[in-house]
DNA sequence: AATCCGGGGGG
DNA sequence: CCCCCAGGATT
């Protein structure tokens, strides 16, 4: 693809003028030059809005000021700090990368685009962001903001969630990149997408690109960018049973191959469809030979919507007269204070806060 | 190429 | 409440 030189010049100069005004968002990672802190912020901000990621960035940089500090941390502590942010594989990969840098690279962050891109949890977007922000390397970022700005400005209607679309947007972004200051250019285009060229109701009257914007001229901002994905949402039914005995609660750690990997939960009986307490008692719980029958107390229900799943949760409490090891020994009996050191999915954090964390 | 992985914000 | 958002890994 090609872009007319006049359009490229217009895009760069208008974006630059807009950004050097008072228009950039003030966030703690802006202008940061420490590659560790830049990397940390970019991992946290993947699939995450700045205001949601902000408190996590503050707590991570405060608790782990250096890559060595993060590398030396215990897994559970890091997951607990990440609790609530979602996409927990980011946390797992972040920790693996910190340890790789600390042990294999002597604590020195890679200085080349190839070296950065090879890190776990770092893909094309994050590699371009770190390369430009930390080292001024000429790599254009392509994130959700860039898809929006470029599809509207250039009139690109190729779905961005396809191989062809990703390639087309990456090519366009690279052609438009102002290599004399790739850090400022990358920051500016994302700020424009976040504050002016927004998904709904873009502020075109305040946009520095308005006079040559394809979508603005054709009144097509609501139609761009184009997505092809049609998400199928699977419904699941989680019956959580808090097994209690002598001030302790049975807690398990979720394994690989499903949502919320490495996070914790009480005893879980998943069913094909919604079941009431009598069915749960007869068909599910009594099948587990290690748990003897006791009164099951209904403790309410809640729903958690994920991108591909809708989780219907029902909570129960069961006071036991002994301490069985449900599901073999893949869990542990913990005091309430010990729960506060572990990471749980948001739906369980809410329940614990309202029911067990006095 | 298609699918999965959280949780927050806006209308 | 429902709809939208969107990098990277995996298969």
mmCIF file of C-alpha atoms (C1' of nucleotides) in Angstrom:
data_model
loop_
_atom_site.group_PDB
_atom_site.id
_atom_site.type_symbol
_atom_site.label_atom_id
_atom_site.label_comp_id
_atom_site.label_asym_id
_atom_site.label_seq_id
_atom_site.Cartn_x
_atom_site.Cartn_y
_atom_site.Cartn_z
ATOM 1 C CA UNK A 1 0.000 0.000 0.000
ATOM 2 C CA UNK A 2 1.037 3.591 -0.491
ATOM 3 C CA UNK A 3 0.043 6.849 1.166
ATOM 4 C CA UNK A 4 0.459 10.165 -0.653
ATOM 5 C CA UNK A 5 3.452 12.160 0.645
ATOM 6 C CA UNK A 6 1.176 15.142 1.327
ATOM 7 C CA UNK A 7 -1.056 13.016 3.542
ATOM 8 C CA UNK A 8 1.927 11.620 5.432
ATOM 9 C CA UNK A 9 3.299 15.119 6.018
ATOM 10 C CA UNK A 10 -0.121 16.382 7.113
ATOM 11 C CA UNK A 11 -0.611 13.485 9.517
ATOM 12 C CA UNK A 12 2.802 13.851 11.162
ATOM 13 C CA UNK A 13 2.757 17.620 11.561
ATOM 14 C CA UNK A 14 -0.832 17.900 12.756
ATOM 15 C CA UNK A 15 -0.377 15.041 15.221
ATOM 16 C CA UNK A 16 2.876 16.548 16.487
ATOM 17 C CA UNK A 17 1.399 20.024 16.976
ATOM 18 C CA UNK A 18 -1.626 18.616 18.753
ATOM 19 C CA UNK A 19 0.515 16.492 21.056
ATOM 20 C CA UNK A 20 2.967 19.282 21.962
ATOM 21 C CA UNK A 21 0.011 21.396 23.008
ATOM 22 C CA UNK A 22 -1.556 20.609 26.324
ATOM 23 C CA UNK A 23 -3.415 17.678 24.877
ATOM 24 C CA UNK A 24 -1.514 14.634 26.086
ATOM 25 C CA UNK A 25 -2.841 12.686 29.026
ATOM 26 C CA UNK A 26 -0.763 12.965 32.182
ATOM 27 C CA UNK A 27 0.041 9.458 33.371
ATOM 28 C CA UNK A 28 3.003 8.274 35.483
ATOM 29 C CA UNK A 29 4.566 6.182 32.709
ATOM 30 C CA UNK A 30 4.559 9.116 30.249
ATOM 31 C CA UNK A 31 8.092 10.098 29.399
ATOM 32 C CA UNK A 32 9.474 7.209 31.441
ATOM 33 C CA UNK A 33 12.890 6.084 30.203
ATOM 34 C CA UNK A 34 13.568 3.102 32.495
ATOM 35 C CA UNK A 35 12.870 0.101 30.238
ATOM 36 C CA UNK A 36 11.767 -1.976 33.252
ATOM 37 C CA UNK A 37 9.050 0.505 34.164
ATOM 38 C CA UNK A 38 8.035 0.953 30.530
ATOM 39 C CA UNK A 39 7.759 -2.813 30.086
ATOM 40 C CA UNK A 40 5.786 -3.120 33.335
ATOM 41 C CA UNK A 41 3.344 -0.427 32.277
ATOM 42 C CA UNK A 42 2.845 -1.945 28.822
ATOM 43 C CA UNK A 43 2.158 -5.429 30.179
ATOM 44 C CA UNK A 44 -0.356 -3.996 32.654
ATOM 45 C CA UNK A 45 -2.014 -1.867 29.962
ATOM 46 C CA UNK A 46 -2.552 -4.713 27.478
ATOM 47 C CA UNK A 47 -6.333 -5.025 26.992
ATOM 48 C CA UNK A 48 -6.709 -2.577 29.839
ATOM 49 C CA UNK A 49 -7.755 1.065 30.067
ATOM 50 C CA UNK A 50 -5.239 3.478 31.573
ATOM 51 C CA UNK A 51 -7.385 4.366 34.583
ATOM 52 C CA UNK A 52 -7.937 0.710 35.420
ATOM 53 C CA UNK A 53 -4.231 -0.098 35.138
ATOM 54 C CA UNK A 54 -3.018 2.973 37.034
ATOM 55 C CA UNK A 55 -3.327 1.678 40.633
ATOM 56 C CA UNK A 56 -1.692 -1.605 39.585
ATOM 57 C CA UNK A 57 1.230 0.249 38.017
ATOM 58 C CA UNK A 58 1.672 2.233 41.222
ATOM 59 C CA UNK A 59 1.601 -0.836 43.447
ATOM 60 C CA UNK A 60 3.932 -2.880 41.223
ATOM 61 C CA UNK A 61 6.553 -0.143 40.864
ATOM 62 C CA UNK A 62 6.251 0.603 44.574
ATOM 63 C CA UNK A 63 6.590 -3.013 45.675
ATOM 64 C CA UNK A 64 9.088 -4.079 43.014
ATOM 65 C CA UNK A 65 11.190 -1.038 42.010
ATOM 66 C CA UNK A 66 13.613 -3.100 39.930
ATOM 67 C CA UNK A 67 13.468 -6.136 37.684
ATOM 68 C CA UNK A 68 15.635 -7.955 40.237
ATOM 69 C CA UNK A 69 13.084 -7.279 42.954
ATOM 70 C CA UNK A 70 10.259 -8.618 40.808
ATOM 71 C CA UNK A 71 12.331 -11.637 39.784
ATOM 72 C CA UNK A 72 12.997 -12.482 43.425
ATOM 73 C CA UNK A 73 9.336 -12.221 44.472
ATOM 74 C CA UNK A 74 7.225 -15.232 45.411
ATOM 75 C CA UNK A 75 4.663 -16.260 42.789
ATOM 76 C CA UNK A 76 1.743 -15.937 45.204
ATOM 77 C CA UNK A 77 2.690 -12.384 46.186
ATOM 78 C CA UNK A 78 2.854 -11.268 42.557
ATOM 79 C CA UNK A 79 -0.448 -12.917 41.649
ATOM 80 C CA UNK A 80 -2.069 -11.342 44.700
ATOM 81 C CA UNK A 81 -0.884 -7.914 43.537
ATOM 82 C CA UNK A 82 -2.280 -8.670 40.061
ATOM 83 C CA UNK A 83 -5.617 -9.841 41.518
ATOM 84 C CA UNK A 84 -8.575 -8.213 39.784
ATOM 85 C CA UNK A 85 -6.691 -7.081 36.692
ATOM 86 C CA UNK A 86 -7.627 -10.132 34.632
ATOM 87 C CA UNK A 87 -5.851 -12.067 31.871
ATOM 88 C CA UNK A 88 -3.701 -13.796 34.449
ATOM 89 C CA UNK A 89 -1.347 -15.302 31.874
ATOM 90 C CA UNK A 90 0.051 -11.785 31.558
ATOM 91 C CA UNK A 91 1.140 -12.061 35.188
ATOM 92 C CA UNK A 92 2.635 -15.507 34.681
ATOM 93 C CA UNK A 93 4.587 -14.371 31.596
ATOM 94 C CA UNK A 94 5.649 -11.147 33.288
ATOM 95 C CA UNK A 95 7.181 -13.094 36.158
ATOM 96 C CA UNK A 96 8.925 -15.533 33.808
ATOM 97 C CA UNK A 97 10.349 -12.616 31.812
ATOM 98 C CA UNK A 98 11.548 -10.775 34.923
ATOM 99 C CA UNK A 99 13.395 -13.893 36.043
ATOM 100 C CA UNK A 100 14.819 -14.435 32.556
ATOM 101 C CA UNK A 101 16.158 -10.875 32.467
ATOM 102 C CA UNK A 102 17.541 -11.079 36.003
ATOM 103 C CA UNK A 103 19.299 -14.413 35.575
ATOM 104 C CA UNK A 104 20.070 -14.795 31.864
ATOM 105 C CA UNK A 105 20.663 -11.158 30.929
ATOM 106 C CA UNK A 106 22.357 -10.027 34.119
ATOM 107 C CA UNK A 107 19.460 -7.738 34.931
ATOM 108 C CA UNK A 108 19.885 -5.769 31.691
ATOM 109 C CA UNK A 109 16.772 -5.224 29.595
ATOM 110 C CA UNK A 110 17.255 -6.187 25.907
ATOM 111 C CA UNK A 111 18.161 -3.176 23.748
ATOM 112 C CA UNK A 112 17.085 -4.410 20.338
ATOM 113 C CA UNK A 113 13.609 -4.798 18.845
ATOM 114 C CA UNK A 114 14.281 -8.488 18.177
ATOM 115 C CA UNK A 115 15.438 -9.065 21.729
ATOM 116 C CA UNK A 116 12.403 -7.299 23.155
ATOM 117 C CA UNK A 117 9.963 -9.099 20.854
ATOM 118 C CA UNK A 118 11.381 -12.454 21.969
ATOM 119 C CA UNK A 119 10.326 -11.883 25.586
ATOM 120 C CA UNK A 120 7.348 -13.891 26.868
ATOM 121 C CA UNK A 121 4.180 -11.823 26.914
ATOM 122 C CA UNK A 122 5.627 -9.303 24.465
ATOM 123 C CA UNK A 123 4.080 -9.209 20.994
ATOM 124 C CA UNK A 124 4.251 -6.726 18.100
ATOM 125 C CA UNK A 125 2.476 -3.904 19.933
ATOM 126 C CA UNK A 126 4.423 -4.117 23.188
ATOM 127 C CA UNK A 127 7.760 -4.569 21.392
ATOM 128 C CA UNK A 128 7.149 -1.427 19.323
ATOM 129 C CA UNK A 129 6.082 0.514 22.408
ATOM 130 C CA UNK A 130 9.148 -0.433 24.456
ATOM 131 C CA UNK A 131 11.518 -0.041 21.491
ATOM 132 C CA UNK A 132 10.328 3.485 20.763
ATOM 133 C CA UNK A 133 9.719 4.759 24.304
ATOM 134 C CA UNK A 134 12.923 3.393 25.838
ATOM 135 C CA UNK A 135 15.365 3.559 22.925
ATOM 136 C CA UNK A 136 13.787 5.741 20.227
ATOM 137 C CA UNK A 137 13.811 2.854 17.761
ATOM 138 C CA UNK A 138 11.649 3.440 14.660
ATOM 139 C CA UNK A 139 8.815 0.947 15.235
ATOM 140 C CA UNK A 140 5.195 2.072 14.959
ATOM 141 C CA UNK A 141 2.760 0.882 17.616
ATOM 142 C CA UNK A 142 -0.467 -0.714 16.429
ATOM 143 C CA UNK A 143 -3.040 -1.021 19.184
ATOM 144 C CA UNK A 144 -6.800 -0.543 19.377
ATOM 145 C CA UNK A 145 -6.419 3.234 19.286
ATOM 146 C CA UNK A 146 -4.313 3.021 16.132
ATOM 147 C CA UNK A 147 -6.844 0.732 14.412
ATOM 148 C CA UNK A 148 -9.503 3.344 15.084
ATOM 149 C CA UNK A 149 -7.509 6.414 14.056
ATOM 150 C CA UNK A 150 -6.096 4.880 10.882
ATOM 151 C CA UNK A 151 -9.247 3.131 9.709
ATOM 152 C CA UNK A 152 -11.169 6.392 10.004
ATOM 153 C CA UNK A 153 -8.476 8.742 8.709
ATOM 154 C CA UNK A 154 -7.471 6.575 5.729
ATOM 155 C CA UNK A 155 -10.820 4.850 5.187
ATOM 156 C CA UNK A 156 -9.468 1.332 5.742
ATOM 157 C CA UNK A 157 -12.426 -1.059 5.962
ATOM 158 C CA UNK A 158 -10.454 -4.292 6.162
ATOM 159 C CA UNK A 159 -11.392 -6.007 9.452
ATOM 160 C CA UNK A 160 -8.493 -5.446 11.838
ATOM 161 C CA UNK A 161 -8.909 -8.839 13.501
ATOM 162 C CA UNK A 162 -7.748 -10.729 10.404
ATOM 163 C CA UNK A 163 -4.275 -11.489 9.119
ATOM 164 C CA UNK A 164 -4.761 -9.213 6.113
ATOM 165 C CA UNK A 165 -6.110 -6.429 8.297
ATOM 166 C CA UNK A 166 -3.307 -6.639 10.853
ATOM 167 C CA UNK A 167 -0.752 -6.452 8.055
ATOM 168 C CA UNK A 168 -2.461 -3.522 6.360
ATOM 169 C CA UNK A 169 -2.735 -1.470 9.549
ATOM 170 C CA UNK A 170 0.853 -2.273 10.524
ATOM 171 C CA UNK A 171 2.073 -1.145 7.104
ATOM 172 C CA UNK A 172 0.063 2.076 7.236
ATOM 173 C CA UNK A 173 1.229 2.875 10.771
ATOM 174 C CA UNK A 174 4.861 2.302 9.785
ATOM 175 C CA UNK A 175 4.533 4.541 6.706
ATOM 176 C CA UNK A 176 3.036 7.328 8.814
ATOM 177 C CA UNK A 177 5.573 7.042 11.641
ATOM 178 C CA UNK A 178 7.662 10.138 12.221
ATOM 179 C CA UNK A 179 11.032 8.480 12.746
ATOM 180 C CA UNK A 180 12.654 11.679 13.972
ATOM 181 C CA UNK A 181 10.736 11.175 17.235
ATOM 182 C CA UNK A 182 9.020 7.807 17.179
ATOM 183 C CA UNK A 183 8.371 7.892 20.931
ATOM 184 C CA UNK A 184 6.388 11.124 20.771
ATOM 185 C CA UNK A 185 4.614 10.047 17.580
ATOM 186 C CA UNK A 186 3.542 6.705 19.049
ATOM 187 C CA UNK A 187 2.373 8.357 22.246
ATOM 188 C CA UNK A 188 0.474 10.993 20.297
ATOM 189 C CA UNK A 189 -1.464 8.637 18.031
ATOM 190 C CA UNK A 190 -2.598 6.536 20.998
ATOM 191 C CA UNK A 191 -3.581 9.636 22.976
ATOM 192 C CA UNK A 192 -5.572 10.880 20.011
ATOM 193 C CA UNK A 193 -7.434 7.586 19.828
ATOM 194 C CA UNK A 194 -8.071 7.589 23.563
ATOM 195 C CA UNK A 195 -9.297 11.171 23.904
ATOM 196 C CA UNK A 196 -10.548 12.411 20.503
ATOM 197 C CA UNK A 197 -11.038 9.521 18.082
ATOM 198 C CA UNK A 198 -13.033 7.510 20.605
ATOM 199 C CA UNK A 199 -15.085 4.389 19.812
ATOM 200 C CA UNK A 200 -18.421 6.125 20.355
ATOM 201 C CA UNK A 201 -19.146 9.820 19.780
ATOM 202 C CA UNK A 202 -15.672 10.889 18.595
ATOM 203 C CA UNK A 203 -14.867 14.567 19.136
ATOM 204 C CA UNK A 204 -14.204 15.327 15.472
ATOM 205 C CA UNK A 205 -14.548 19.087 15.985
ATOM 206 C CA UNK A 206 -11.437 18.991 18.199
ATOM 207 C CA UNK A 207 -9.462 16.610 15.983
ATOM 208 C CA UNK A 208 -6.257 17.903 14.363
ATOM 209 C CA UNK A 209 -6.767 15.450 11.471
ATOM 210 C CA UNK A 210 -10.368 16.402 10.769
ATOM 211 C CA UNK A 211 -9.844 18.342 7.530
ATOM 212 C CA UNK A 212 -8.382 15.321 5.723
ATOM 213 C CA UNK A 213 -10.189 12.537 7.561
ATOM 214 C CA UNK A 214 -11.970 10.043 5.285
ATOM 215 C CA UNK A 215 -14.580 8.961 7.845
ATOM 216 C CA UNK A 216 -15.389 12.501 8.920
ATOM 217 C CA UNK A 217 -15.917 13.571 5.313
ATOM 218 C CA UNK A 218 -18.110 10.560 4.506
ATOM 219 C CA UNK A 219 -19.885 10.563 7.891
ATOM 220 C CA UNK A 220 -18.609 7.036 8.506
ATOM 221 C CA UNK A 221 -16.988 7.278 11.935
ATOM 222 C CA UNK A 222 -19.633 4.974 13.365
ATOM 223 C CA UNK A 223 -18.849 2.324 10.723
ATOM 224 C CA UNK A 224 -15.075 2.225 11.228
ATOM 225 C CA UNK A 225 -13.067 0.322 12.228
ATOM 226 C CA UNK A 226 -14.564 -2.934 10.978
ATOM 227 C CA UNK A 227 -14.483 -6.092 13.098
ATOM 228 C CA UNK A 228 -15.167 -9.539 11.725
ATOM 229 C CA UNK A 229 -15.298 -11.456 14.961
ATOM 230 C CA UNK A 230 -18.533 -12.826 16.200
ATOM 231 C CA UNK A 231 -18.044 -13.961 19.751
ATOM 232 C CA UNK A 232 -19.789 -17.094 20.955
ATOM 233 C CA UNK A 233 -20.503 -16.936 24.651
ATOM 234 C CA UNK A 234 -20.584 -20.225 26.507
ATOM 235 C CA UNK A 235 -22.642 -20.456 29.679
ATOM 236 C CA UNK A 236 -21.219 -22.332 32.652
ATOM 237 C CA UNK A 237 -22.583 -23.112 36.082
ATOM 238 C CA UNK A 238 -20.211 -22.989 39.046
ATOM 239 C CA UNK A 239 -21.453 -24.233 42.409
ATOM 240 C CA UNK A 240 -18.923 -22.991 44.944
ATOM 241 C CA UNK A 241 -19.047 -24.689 48.321
ATOM 242 C CA UNK A 242 -17.113 -23.159 51.194
ATOM 243 C CA UNK A 243 -16.148 -26.118 53.358
ATOM 244 C CA UNK A 244 -15.507 -24.801 56.866
ATOM 245 C CA UNK A 245 -14.130 -26.461 59.956
ATOM 246 C CA UNK A 246 -12.515 -25.065 63.086
ATOM 247 C CA UNK A 247 -11.984 -21.595 61.634
ATOM 248 C CA UNK A 248 -10.421 -22.928 58.460
ATOM 249 C CA UNK A 249 -11.667 -23.081 54.872
ATOM 250 C CA UNK A 250 -10.797 -25.543 52.100
ATOM 251 C CA UNK A 251 -9.000 -23.771 49.241
ATOM 252 C CA UNK A 252 -7.805 -25.148 45.913
ATOM 253 C CA UNK A 253 -5.558 -23.662 43.232
ATOM 254 C CA UNK A 254 -6.855 -23.662 39.656
ATOM 255 C CA UNK A 255 -4.689 -25.413 37.109
ATOM 256 C CA UNK A 256 -3.901 -24.862 33.436
ATOM 257 C CA UNK A 257 -6.310 -25.267 30.551
ATOM 258 C CA UNK A 258 -9.195 -23.181 31.845
ATOM 259 C CA UNK A 259 -10.034 -19.675 33.016
ATOM 260 C CA UNK A 260 -8.410 -18.123 36.078
ATOM 261 C CA UNK A 261 -5.281 -20.292 35.926
ATOM 262 C CA UNK A 262 -3.176 -20.076 39.111
ATOM 263 C CA UNK A 263 -5.941 -18.344 41.034
ATOM 264 C CA UNK A 264 -7.645 -19.918 44.045
ATOM 265 C CA UNK A 265 -11.156 -21.058 44.860
ATOM 266 C CA UNK A 266 -13.162 -23.063 47.380
ATOM 267 C CA UNK A 267 -14.483 -26.518 46.530
ATOM 268 C CA UNK A 268 -16.096 -26.250 43.094
ATOM 269 C CA UNK A 269 -18.797 -28.461 41.580
ATOM 270 C CA UNK A 270 -19.419 -27.409 37.990
ATOM 271 C CA UNK A 271 -22.680 -28.594 36.455
ATOM 272 C CA UNK A 272 -24.043 -28.678 32.906
ATOM 273 C CA UNK A 273 -26.969 -26.474 33.885
ATOM 274 C CA UNK A 274 -28.328 -24.624 36.888
ATOM 275 C CA UNK A 275 -29.034 -26.986 39.783
ATOM 276 C CA UNK A 276 -30.733 -26.283 43.082
ATOM 277 C CA UNK A 277 -29.483 -27.294 46.484
ATOM 278 C CA UNK A 278 -31.266 -30.653 46.562
ATOM 279 C CA UNK A 279 -29.827 -31.791 43.241
ATOM 280 C CA UNK A 280 -26.421 -30.539 44.287
ATOM 281 C CA UNK A 281 -26.610 -32.473 47.531
ATOM 282 C CA UNK A 282 -27.836 -35.725 46.008
ATOM 283 C CA UNK A 283 -26.211 -35.915 42.585
ATOM 284 C CA UNK A 284 -23.004 -33.970 43.025
ATOM 285 C CA UNK A 285 -21.793 -33.743 46.554
ATOM 286 C CA UNK A 286 -22.599 -37.188 47.828
ATOM 287 C CA UNK A 287 -20.721 -38.630 44.875
ATOM 288 C CA UNK A 288 -17.585 -37.268 46.462
ATOM 289 C CA UNK A 289 -16.847 -40.009 48.943
ATOM 290 C CA UNK A 290 -14.448 -37.888 50.953
ATOM 291 C CA UNK A 291 -17.138 -35.440 52.055
ATOM 292 C CA UNK A 292 -19.703 -36.725 54.524
ATOM 293 C CA UNK A 293 -23.207 -35.257 54.316
ATOM 294 C CA UNK A 294 -23.826 -32.051 56.246
ATOM 295 C CA UNK A 295 -26.291 -29.228 56.004
ATOM 296 C CA UNK A 296 -25.655 -27.048 52.959
ATOM 297 C CA UNK A 297 -26.433 -23.355 53.479
ATOM 298 C CA UNK A 298 -27.406 -21.336 50.434
ATOM 299 C CA UNK A 299 -25.245 -18.193 50.418
ATOM 300 C CA UNK A 300 -26.539 -16.503 47.272
ATOM 301 C CA UNK A 301 -25.623 -16.249 43.638
ATOM 302 C CA UNK A 302 -23.775 -13.982 41.218
ATOM 303 C CA UNK A 303 -22.830 -13.769 37.564
ATOM 304 C CA UNK A 304 -19.477 -13.002 35.958
ATOM 305 C CA UNK A 305 -19.316 -12.110 32.297
ATOM 306 C CA UNK A 306 -16.059 -12.890 30.511
ATOM 307 C CA UNK A 307 -15.357 -12.336 26.839
ATOM 308 C CA UNK A 308 -16.248 -15.898 25.826
ATOM 309 C CA UNK A 309 -18.068 -17.170 28.870
ATOM 310 C CA UNK A 310 -20.950 -16.279 31.156
ATOM 311 C CA UNK A 311 -20.347 -17.832 34.565
ATOM 312 C CA UNK A 312 -23.388 -18.412 36.747
ATOM 313 C CA UNK A 313 -22.166 -18.820 40.310
ATOM 314 C CA UNK A 314 -24.039 -20.178 43.283
ATOM 315 C CA UNK A 315 -22.426 -20.033 46.702
ATOM 316 C CA UNK A 316 -22.929 -22.475 49.530
ATOM 317 C CA UNK A 317 -21.441 -22.861 52.969
ATOM 318 C CA UNK A 318 -21.043 -26.235 54.636
ATOM 319 C CA UNK A 319 -19.781 -26.629 58.196
ATOM 320 C CA UNK A 320 -17.968 -29.934 58.543
ATOM 321 C CA UNK A 321 -17.204 -32.001 61.612
ATOM 322 C CA UNK A 322 -13.889 -33.155 60.193
ATOM 323 C CA UNK A 323 -11.252 -32.062 57.669
ATOM 324 C CA UNK A 324 -11.528 -34.254 54.591
ATOM 325 C CA UNK A 325 -9.292 -33.773 51.561
ATOM 326 C CA UNK A 326 -11.766 -33.312 48.685
ATOM 327 C CA UNK A 327 -10.481 -34.136 45.205
ATOM 328 C CA UNK A 328 -7.601 -36.086 46.686
ATOM 329 C CA UNK A 329 -5.096 -33.674 48.220
ATOM 330 C CA UNK A 330 -5.092 -30.879 45.621
ATOM 331 C CA UNK A 331 -5.878 -28.167 48.131
ATOM 332 C CA UNK A 332 -5.347 -26.986 51.668
ATOM 333 C CA UNK A 333 -7.149 -25.939 54.835
ATOM 334 C CA UNK A 334 -6.443 -22.262 55.498
ATOM 335 C CA UNK A 335 -7.368 -19.695 58.093
ATOM 336 C CA UNK A 336 -9.213 -16.570 56.977
ATOM 337 C CA UNK A 337 -6.084 -14.440 57.421
ATOM 338 C CA UNK A 338 -4.147 -16.781 55.152
ATOM 339 C CA UNK A 339 -6.691 -16.227 52.383
ATOM 340 C CA UNK A 340 -5.593 -12.614 52.210
ATOM 341 C CA UNK A 341 -2.213 -13.665 50.849
ATOM 342 C CA UNK A 342 -3.735 -15.506 47.865
ATOM 343 C CA UNK A 343 -5.245 -14.317 44.594
ATOM 344 C CA UNK A 344 -8.887 -15.057 43.744
ATOM 345 C CA UNK A 345 -11.093 -14.254 40.747
ATOM 346 C CA UNK A 346 -13.070 -11.055 41.161
ATOM 347 C CA UNK A 347 -16.334 -12.887 41.752
ATOM 348 C CA UNK A 348 -14.790 -14.676 44.732
ATOM 349 C CA UNK A 349 -13.071 -11.551 46.020
ATOM 350 C CA UNK A 350 -16.500 -9.923 46.223
ATOM 351 C CA UNK A 351 -18.037 -12.889 47.970
ATOM 352 C CA UNK A 352 -15.181 -13.221 50.449
ATOM 353 C CA UNK A 353 -15.274 -9.530 51.253
ATOM 354 C CA UNK A 354 -18.997 -9.624 51.962
ATOM 355 C CA UNK A 355 -19.203 -12.959 53.729
ATOM 356 C CA UNK A 356 -15.922 -14.201 55.185
ATOM 357 C CA UNK A 357 -13.528 -11.286 55.588
ATOM 358 C CA UNK A 358 -15.012 -9.743 58.682
ATOM 359 C "C1'" DA B 1 -6.842 -18.835 10.679
ATOM 360 C "C1'" DA B 2 -9.566 -19.394 14.609
ATOM 361 C "C1'" DT B 3 -10.130 -19.466 19.508
ATOM 362 C "C1'" DC B 4 -9.306 -18.412 24.160
ATOM 363 C "C1'" DC B 5 -8.018 -15.461 28.104
ATOM 364 C "C1'" DG B 6 -10.925 -10.851 32.625
ATOM 365 C "C1'" DG B 7 -12.961 -7.228 33.954
ATOM 366 C "C1'" DG B 8 -14.376 -2.303 33.431
ATOM 367 C "C1'" DG B 9 -17.017 1.430 31.231
ATOM 368 C "C1'" DG B 10 -20.724 3.475 28.481
ATOM 369 C "C1'" DG B 11 -25.257 3.930 26.624
ATOM 370 C "C1'" DC C 1 -28.698 -4.438 32.032
ATOM 371 C "C1'" DC C 2 -26.541 -5.367 27.595
ATOM 372 C "C1'" DC C 3 -23.010 -4.117 24.402
ATOM 373 C "C1'" DC C 4 -18.367 -2.838 23.467
ATOM 374 C "C1'" DC C 5 -13.516 -2.921 24.144
ATOM 375 C "C1'" DA C 6 -8.732 -5.493 22.305
ATOM 376 C "C1'" DG C 7 -2.668 -7.873 22.711
ATOM 377 C "C1'" DG C 8 -0.700 -12.291 23.025
ATOM 378 C "C1'" DA C 9 -0.531 -17.285 23.219
ATOM 379 C "C1'" DT C 10 -2.101 -21.512 21.671
ATOM 380 C "C1'" DT C 11 -3.678 -24.920 18.558
#
